[in-house]
XYZ file of C-alpha atoms in Angstrom:
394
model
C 10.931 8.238 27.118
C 10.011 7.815 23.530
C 9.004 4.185 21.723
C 10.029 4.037 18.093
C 8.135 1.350 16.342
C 5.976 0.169 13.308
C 2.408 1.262 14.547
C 1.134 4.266 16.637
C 0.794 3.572 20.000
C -0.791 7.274 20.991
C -2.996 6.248 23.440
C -1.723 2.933 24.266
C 0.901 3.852 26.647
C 1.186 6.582 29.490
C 0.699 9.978 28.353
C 4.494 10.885 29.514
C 5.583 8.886 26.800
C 6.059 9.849 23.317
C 5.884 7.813 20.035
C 8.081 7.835 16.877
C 8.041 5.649 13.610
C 10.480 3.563 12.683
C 11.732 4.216 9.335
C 10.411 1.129 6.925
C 14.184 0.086 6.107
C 16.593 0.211 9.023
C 20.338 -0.097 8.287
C 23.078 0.747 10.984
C 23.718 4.338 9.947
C 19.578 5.063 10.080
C 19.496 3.056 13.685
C 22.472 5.254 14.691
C 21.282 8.700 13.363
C 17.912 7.694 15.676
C 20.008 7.556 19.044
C 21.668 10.983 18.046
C 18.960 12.539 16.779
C 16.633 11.584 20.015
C 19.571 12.447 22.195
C 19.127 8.957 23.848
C 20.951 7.912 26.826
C 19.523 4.444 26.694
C 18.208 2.731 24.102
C 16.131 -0.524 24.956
C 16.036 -2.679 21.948
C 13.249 -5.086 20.708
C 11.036 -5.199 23.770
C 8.889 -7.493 21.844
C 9.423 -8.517 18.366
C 6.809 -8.687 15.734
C 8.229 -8.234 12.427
C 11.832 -7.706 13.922
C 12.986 -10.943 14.437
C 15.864 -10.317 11.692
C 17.017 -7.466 13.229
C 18.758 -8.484 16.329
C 22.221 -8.924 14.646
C 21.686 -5.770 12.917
C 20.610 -4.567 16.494
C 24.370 -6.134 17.597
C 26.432 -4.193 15.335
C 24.925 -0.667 15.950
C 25.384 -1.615 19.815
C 28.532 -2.015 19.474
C 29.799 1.097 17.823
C 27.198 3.329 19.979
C 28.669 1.512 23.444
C 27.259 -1.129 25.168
C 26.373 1.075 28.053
C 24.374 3.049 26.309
C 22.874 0.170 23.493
C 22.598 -2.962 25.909
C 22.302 -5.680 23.486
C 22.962 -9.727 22.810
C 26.227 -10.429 21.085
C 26.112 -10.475 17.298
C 27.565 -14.749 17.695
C 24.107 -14.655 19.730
C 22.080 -12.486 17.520
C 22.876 -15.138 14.609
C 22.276 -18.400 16.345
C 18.663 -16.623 17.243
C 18.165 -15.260 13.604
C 19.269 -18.237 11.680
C 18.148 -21.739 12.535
C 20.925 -22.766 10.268
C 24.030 -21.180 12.007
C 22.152 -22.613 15.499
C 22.781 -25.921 14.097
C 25.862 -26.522 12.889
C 26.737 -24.822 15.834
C 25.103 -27.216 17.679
C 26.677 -29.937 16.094
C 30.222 -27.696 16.739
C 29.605 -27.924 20.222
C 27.821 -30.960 21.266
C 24.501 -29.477 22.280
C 21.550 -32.207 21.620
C 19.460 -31.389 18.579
C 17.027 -33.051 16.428
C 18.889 -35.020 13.365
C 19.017 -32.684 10.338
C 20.661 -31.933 6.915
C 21.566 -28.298 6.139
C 19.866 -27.923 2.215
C 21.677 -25.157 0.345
C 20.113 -25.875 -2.824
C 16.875 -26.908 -4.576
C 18.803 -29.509 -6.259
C 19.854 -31.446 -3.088
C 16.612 -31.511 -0.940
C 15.805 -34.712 -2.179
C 19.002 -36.376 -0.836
C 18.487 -34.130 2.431
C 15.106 -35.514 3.033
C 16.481 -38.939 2.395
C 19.284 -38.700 4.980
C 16.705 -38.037 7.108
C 13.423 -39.362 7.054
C 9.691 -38.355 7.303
C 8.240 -36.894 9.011
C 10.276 -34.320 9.024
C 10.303 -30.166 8.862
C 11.781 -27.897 6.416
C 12.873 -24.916 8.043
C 14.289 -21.668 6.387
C 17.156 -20.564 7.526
C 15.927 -16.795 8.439
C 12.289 -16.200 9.053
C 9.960 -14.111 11.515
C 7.920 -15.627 13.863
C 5.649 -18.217 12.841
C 6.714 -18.457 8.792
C 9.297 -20.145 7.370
C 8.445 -23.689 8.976
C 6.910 -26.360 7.437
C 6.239 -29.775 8.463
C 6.156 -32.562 5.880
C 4.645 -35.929 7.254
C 4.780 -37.773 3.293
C 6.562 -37.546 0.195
C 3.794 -36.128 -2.108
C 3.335 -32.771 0.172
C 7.674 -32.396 -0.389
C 7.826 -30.600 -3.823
C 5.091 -27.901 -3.071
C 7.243 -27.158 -0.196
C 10.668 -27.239 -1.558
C 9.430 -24.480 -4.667
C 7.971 -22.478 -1.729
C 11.322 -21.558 0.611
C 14.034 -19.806 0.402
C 17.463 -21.798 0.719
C 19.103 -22.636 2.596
C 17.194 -24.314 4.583
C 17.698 -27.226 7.663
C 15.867 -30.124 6.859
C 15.313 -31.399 10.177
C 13.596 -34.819 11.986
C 10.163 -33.851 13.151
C 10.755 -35.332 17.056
C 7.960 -36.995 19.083
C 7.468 -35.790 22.473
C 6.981 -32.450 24.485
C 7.500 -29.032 23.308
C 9.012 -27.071 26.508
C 10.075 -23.388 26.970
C 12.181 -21.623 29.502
C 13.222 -17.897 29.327
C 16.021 -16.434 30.179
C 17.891 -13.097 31.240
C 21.445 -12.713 30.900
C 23.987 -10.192 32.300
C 27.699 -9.916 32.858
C 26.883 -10.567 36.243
C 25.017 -14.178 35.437
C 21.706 -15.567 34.381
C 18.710 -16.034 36.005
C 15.720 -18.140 34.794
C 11.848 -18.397 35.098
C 10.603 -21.797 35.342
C 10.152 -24.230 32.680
C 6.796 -23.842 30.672
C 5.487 -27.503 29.009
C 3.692 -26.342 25.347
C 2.217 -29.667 25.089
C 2.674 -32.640 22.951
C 4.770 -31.878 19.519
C 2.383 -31.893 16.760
C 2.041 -31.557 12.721
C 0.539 -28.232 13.253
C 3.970 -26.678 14.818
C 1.105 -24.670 16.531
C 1.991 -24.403 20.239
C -0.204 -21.016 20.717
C -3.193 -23.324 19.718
C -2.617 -25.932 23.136
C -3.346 -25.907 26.825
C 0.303 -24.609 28.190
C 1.106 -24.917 31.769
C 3.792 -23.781 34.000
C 5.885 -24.548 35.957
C 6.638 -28.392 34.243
C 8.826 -30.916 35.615
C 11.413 -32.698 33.765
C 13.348 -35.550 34.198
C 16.661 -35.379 36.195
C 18.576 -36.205 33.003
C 17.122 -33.508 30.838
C 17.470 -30.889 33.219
C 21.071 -31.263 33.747
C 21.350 -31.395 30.024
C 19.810 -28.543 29.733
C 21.628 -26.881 32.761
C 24.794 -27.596 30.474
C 23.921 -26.080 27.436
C 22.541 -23.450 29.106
C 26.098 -22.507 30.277
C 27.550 -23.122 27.359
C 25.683 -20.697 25.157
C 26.210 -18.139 27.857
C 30.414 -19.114 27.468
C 30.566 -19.358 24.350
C 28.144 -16.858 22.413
C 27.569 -13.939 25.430
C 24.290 -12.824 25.242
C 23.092 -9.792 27.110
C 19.706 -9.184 27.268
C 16.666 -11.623 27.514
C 16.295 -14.806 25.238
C 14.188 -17.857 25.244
C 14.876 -21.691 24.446
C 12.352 -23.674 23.224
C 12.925 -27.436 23.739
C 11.483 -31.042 23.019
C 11.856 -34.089 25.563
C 11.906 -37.256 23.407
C 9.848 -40.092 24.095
C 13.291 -41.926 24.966
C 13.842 -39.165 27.296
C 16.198 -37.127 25.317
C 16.542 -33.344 25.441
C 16.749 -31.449 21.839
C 17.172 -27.844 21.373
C 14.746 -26.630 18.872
C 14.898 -22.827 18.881
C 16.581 -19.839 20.675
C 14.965 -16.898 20.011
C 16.462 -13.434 21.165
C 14.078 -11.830 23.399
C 10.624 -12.475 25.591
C 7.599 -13.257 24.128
C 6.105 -16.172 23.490
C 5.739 -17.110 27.625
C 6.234 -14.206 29.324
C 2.821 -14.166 30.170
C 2.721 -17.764 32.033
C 6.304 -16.413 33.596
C 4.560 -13.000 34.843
C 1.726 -15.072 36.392
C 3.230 -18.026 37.751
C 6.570 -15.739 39.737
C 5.036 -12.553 39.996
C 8.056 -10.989 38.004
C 7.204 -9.841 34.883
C 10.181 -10.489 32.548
C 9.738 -7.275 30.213
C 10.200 -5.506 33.280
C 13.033 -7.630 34.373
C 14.689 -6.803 31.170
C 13.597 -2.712 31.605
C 15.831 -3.264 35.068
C 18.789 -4.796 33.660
C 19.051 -2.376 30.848
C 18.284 0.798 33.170
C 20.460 -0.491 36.236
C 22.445 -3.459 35.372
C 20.119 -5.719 38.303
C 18.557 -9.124 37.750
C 15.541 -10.021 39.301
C 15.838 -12.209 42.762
C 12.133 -14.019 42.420
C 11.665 -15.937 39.418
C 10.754 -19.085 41.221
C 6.993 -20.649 40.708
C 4.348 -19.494 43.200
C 1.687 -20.300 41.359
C 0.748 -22.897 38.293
C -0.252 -21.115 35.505
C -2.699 -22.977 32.601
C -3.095 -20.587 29.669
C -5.368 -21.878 26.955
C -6.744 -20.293 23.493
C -9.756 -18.768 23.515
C -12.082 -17.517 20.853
C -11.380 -13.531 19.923
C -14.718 -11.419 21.740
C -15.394 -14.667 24.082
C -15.915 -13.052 27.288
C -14.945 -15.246 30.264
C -16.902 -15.584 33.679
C -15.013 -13.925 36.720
C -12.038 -16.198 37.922
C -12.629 -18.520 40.854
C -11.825 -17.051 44.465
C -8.113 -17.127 45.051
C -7.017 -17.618 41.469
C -5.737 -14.917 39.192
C -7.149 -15.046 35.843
C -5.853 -12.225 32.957
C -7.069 -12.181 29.352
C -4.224 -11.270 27.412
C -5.692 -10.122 23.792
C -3.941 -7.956 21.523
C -2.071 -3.852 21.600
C -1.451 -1.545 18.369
C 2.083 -2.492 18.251
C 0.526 -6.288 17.593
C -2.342 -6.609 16.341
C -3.876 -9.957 16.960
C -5.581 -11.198 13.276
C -5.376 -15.268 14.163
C -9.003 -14.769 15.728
C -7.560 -16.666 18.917
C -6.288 -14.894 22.114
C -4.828 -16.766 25.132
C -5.955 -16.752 28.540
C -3.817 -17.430 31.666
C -4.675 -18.686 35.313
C -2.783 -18.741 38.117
C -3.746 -21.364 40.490
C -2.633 -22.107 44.442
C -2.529 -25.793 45.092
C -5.060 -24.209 48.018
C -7.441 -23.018 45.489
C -6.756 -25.893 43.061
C -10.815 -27.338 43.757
C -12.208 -24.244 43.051
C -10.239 -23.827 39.914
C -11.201 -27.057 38.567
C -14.634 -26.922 38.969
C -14.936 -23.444 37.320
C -13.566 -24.923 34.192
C -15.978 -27.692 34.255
C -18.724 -25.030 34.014
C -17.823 -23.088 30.989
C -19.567 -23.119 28.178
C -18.756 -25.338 25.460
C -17.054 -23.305 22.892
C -15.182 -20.835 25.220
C -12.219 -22.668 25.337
C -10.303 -24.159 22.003
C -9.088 -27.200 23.676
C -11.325 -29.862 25.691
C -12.197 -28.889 29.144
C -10.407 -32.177 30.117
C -7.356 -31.513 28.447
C -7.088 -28.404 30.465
C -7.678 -29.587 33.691
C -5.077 -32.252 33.071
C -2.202 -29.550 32.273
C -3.868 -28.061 35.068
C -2.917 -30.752 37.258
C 0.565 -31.140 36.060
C 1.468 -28.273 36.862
C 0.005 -28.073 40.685
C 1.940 -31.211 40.639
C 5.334 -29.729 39.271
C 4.679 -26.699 41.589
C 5.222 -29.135 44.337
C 8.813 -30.373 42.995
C 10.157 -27.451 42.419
C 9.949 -26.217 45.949
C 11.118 -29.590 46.839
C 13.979 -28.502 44.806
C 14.118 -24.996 46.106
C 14.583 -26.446 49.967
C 17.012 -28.823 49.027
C 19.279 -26.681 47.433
C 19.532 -24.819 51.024
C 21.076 -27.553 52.230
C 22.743 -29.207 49.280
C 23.517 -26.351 46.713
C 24.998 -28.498 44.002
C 21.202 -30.414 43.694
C 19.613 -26.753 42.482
C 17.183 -25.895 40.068
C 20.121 -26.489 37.047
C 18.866 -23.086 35.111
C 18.853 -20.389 38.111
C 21.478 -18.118 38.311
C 24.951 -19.319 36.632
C 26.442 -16.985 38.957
C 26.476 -18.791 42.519
């Protein structure tokens, strides 16, 4: 096994494995000449995507002239709804899926009109971007021109929503999709910071939204095949509305909450499918996760008996440089007293949200824990009243 990246991982992983660079500028015919010259029978792309987010269609077209079973990878009509948030759109639009009102901007000239059509406060989103650039919100007209001389265009001016930021990752196969459960993010804010709030899985969601979601779901799988793993992020209105905000191509941004909460770690998940075509049979909540931001070098006391408490800082292949690292606990509604009162007791300062806001996500999820097994048993007995994102294949 060899892992071809950006930064040297000697020492990071096992010592069976070997390391490689990446050359700085990939094109197919590089990507291809890789495969060969490694003599690879499987090649796993973007486990994890720092500073690859661009490259999943280019990803797409080199697995499909190396062979799909050899280069497992999402379609390139799913590589470009993940890459471009202005393609996802208007294909949203195209097929009905519930997003947030916007105005595709193709030129400087016209942003003004855009912004009209829609109102602040709003966000200007480029079109392609890595994670966490490209994205700007704009609550007032004065902050608009800085903004418009700073992007590149196109871009999707787009209604800033009020509500809840969800996520809910994905795996999808020829066989069918499985899901992990829903994660909430917290309340939408100006910040577009969701690493920066107490998270929580599993959340609920109202019956409406989740067959709403259920739909598009199975619609993106229909229509734009993806093959691989792939996360939605979502908002849920305060009407009650669903609205896609983001698909992104791969695990990442939850995968930590999912590990904890099902005991199925997605990354390996994915691994399986790739190696031996399987999906995962558990990725139903046993736990509720809380993960919150902590301080970088803020060393937290031991977790409370029964809980399962992992500090997830930073590797070589990422480093972390936003001084903030997240920690998640997994929580039995059996251990749920002892989990609250050891967040009472820490320090002030450990965590970078208030104690009390924690414990309240804390308690949402022990509470949405609950409903989803109520869910689980009644879809023994009445199948069609399921969890709407498990498998798509039953």
């Amino acid at each position: 096994m060899t892992v071809l990246g950006f930064a040297d991982l000697t020492g990071f992983l096992d010592p069976s494995v070997t390391c490689a660079p990446l050359p700085k500028e990939l094109t197919e015919e590089s990507l291809r000449a890789l495969v060969d010259a490694h003599r690879a029978d499987t090649v796993v792309a973007s486990v994890s995507s720092p500073g690859q987010e661009q490259l999943l269609t280019l990803y797409a077209r080199v697995g499909r002239s190396v062979g799909p079973r050899r280069m497992p990878v999402h379609s390139e009509a799913f590589a470009t709804l993940a890459c471009d948030k202005v393609a996802l759109h208007r294909q949203a639009i195209r097929r009905g899926w519930p997003v947030p009102a916007g105005v595709v901007c193709e030129r400087p000239e016209r942003l003004g009109a855009a912004v009209r059509q829609v109102g602040f406060p709003l966000l200007v989103k480029e079109a392609r971007s890595e994670s966490f650039a490209g994205r700007h919100f704009v609550g007032e007209p004065s902050r608009l021109a800085a903004v418009g001389a700073a992007v590149t265009y196109p871009v999707l001016v787009q209604q800033a929503v009020q509500g809840e930021e969800f996520a809910v990752e994905l795996l999808t196969l020829p066989a069918g999709t499985v899901a992990w459960p829903v994660a909430s993010l917290g309340p939408l804010d100006s910040a577009c910071a969701p690493g920066r709030r107490a998270r929580v899985q599993p959340a609920v969601l109202p019956e409406a939204v989740r067959f709403a979601l259920s739909t598009v779901v199975r619609d993106i799988v229909a229509a734009s095949r993806p093959v691989g793993p792939w996360q939605m992020d979502f908002a849920v209105t305060r009407a009650g509305r669903l609205n896609v905000i983001e698909i992104n191509g791969r695990f990442g941004g939850v995968s930590n909450m999912s590990w904890t909460s099902t005991g199925t770690d997605p990354h390996r998940a994915h691994a399986d499918a790739v190696l031996y075509s399987r999906l995962p049979e558990h990725t139903h909540a046993v736990r509720a996760v809380l993960e919150v931001p902590v301080p970088n070098g803020m060393t937290l006391p031991p977790a409370p008996a029964g809980t399962v408490l992992s500090a997830f800082t930073a590797n070589p292949g990422y480093p972390n440089t936003s001084g903030v690292h997240r920690a998640v606990l997994g929580v039995t509604p059996a251990h749920a007293p002892g989990a609250r009162a050891w967040l009472r007791r820490l320090v002030p300062g450990t965590l970078l949200v208030p104690v009390d806001s924690a414990v309240d996500r804390l308690e949402h999820g022990l509470a949405a824990l609950s409903a989803e097994h109520a869910v689980d048993v009644s879809a023994a007995a009445a199948p069609r009243a399921a969890y709407p994102v498990r498998r798509t294949d039953r």
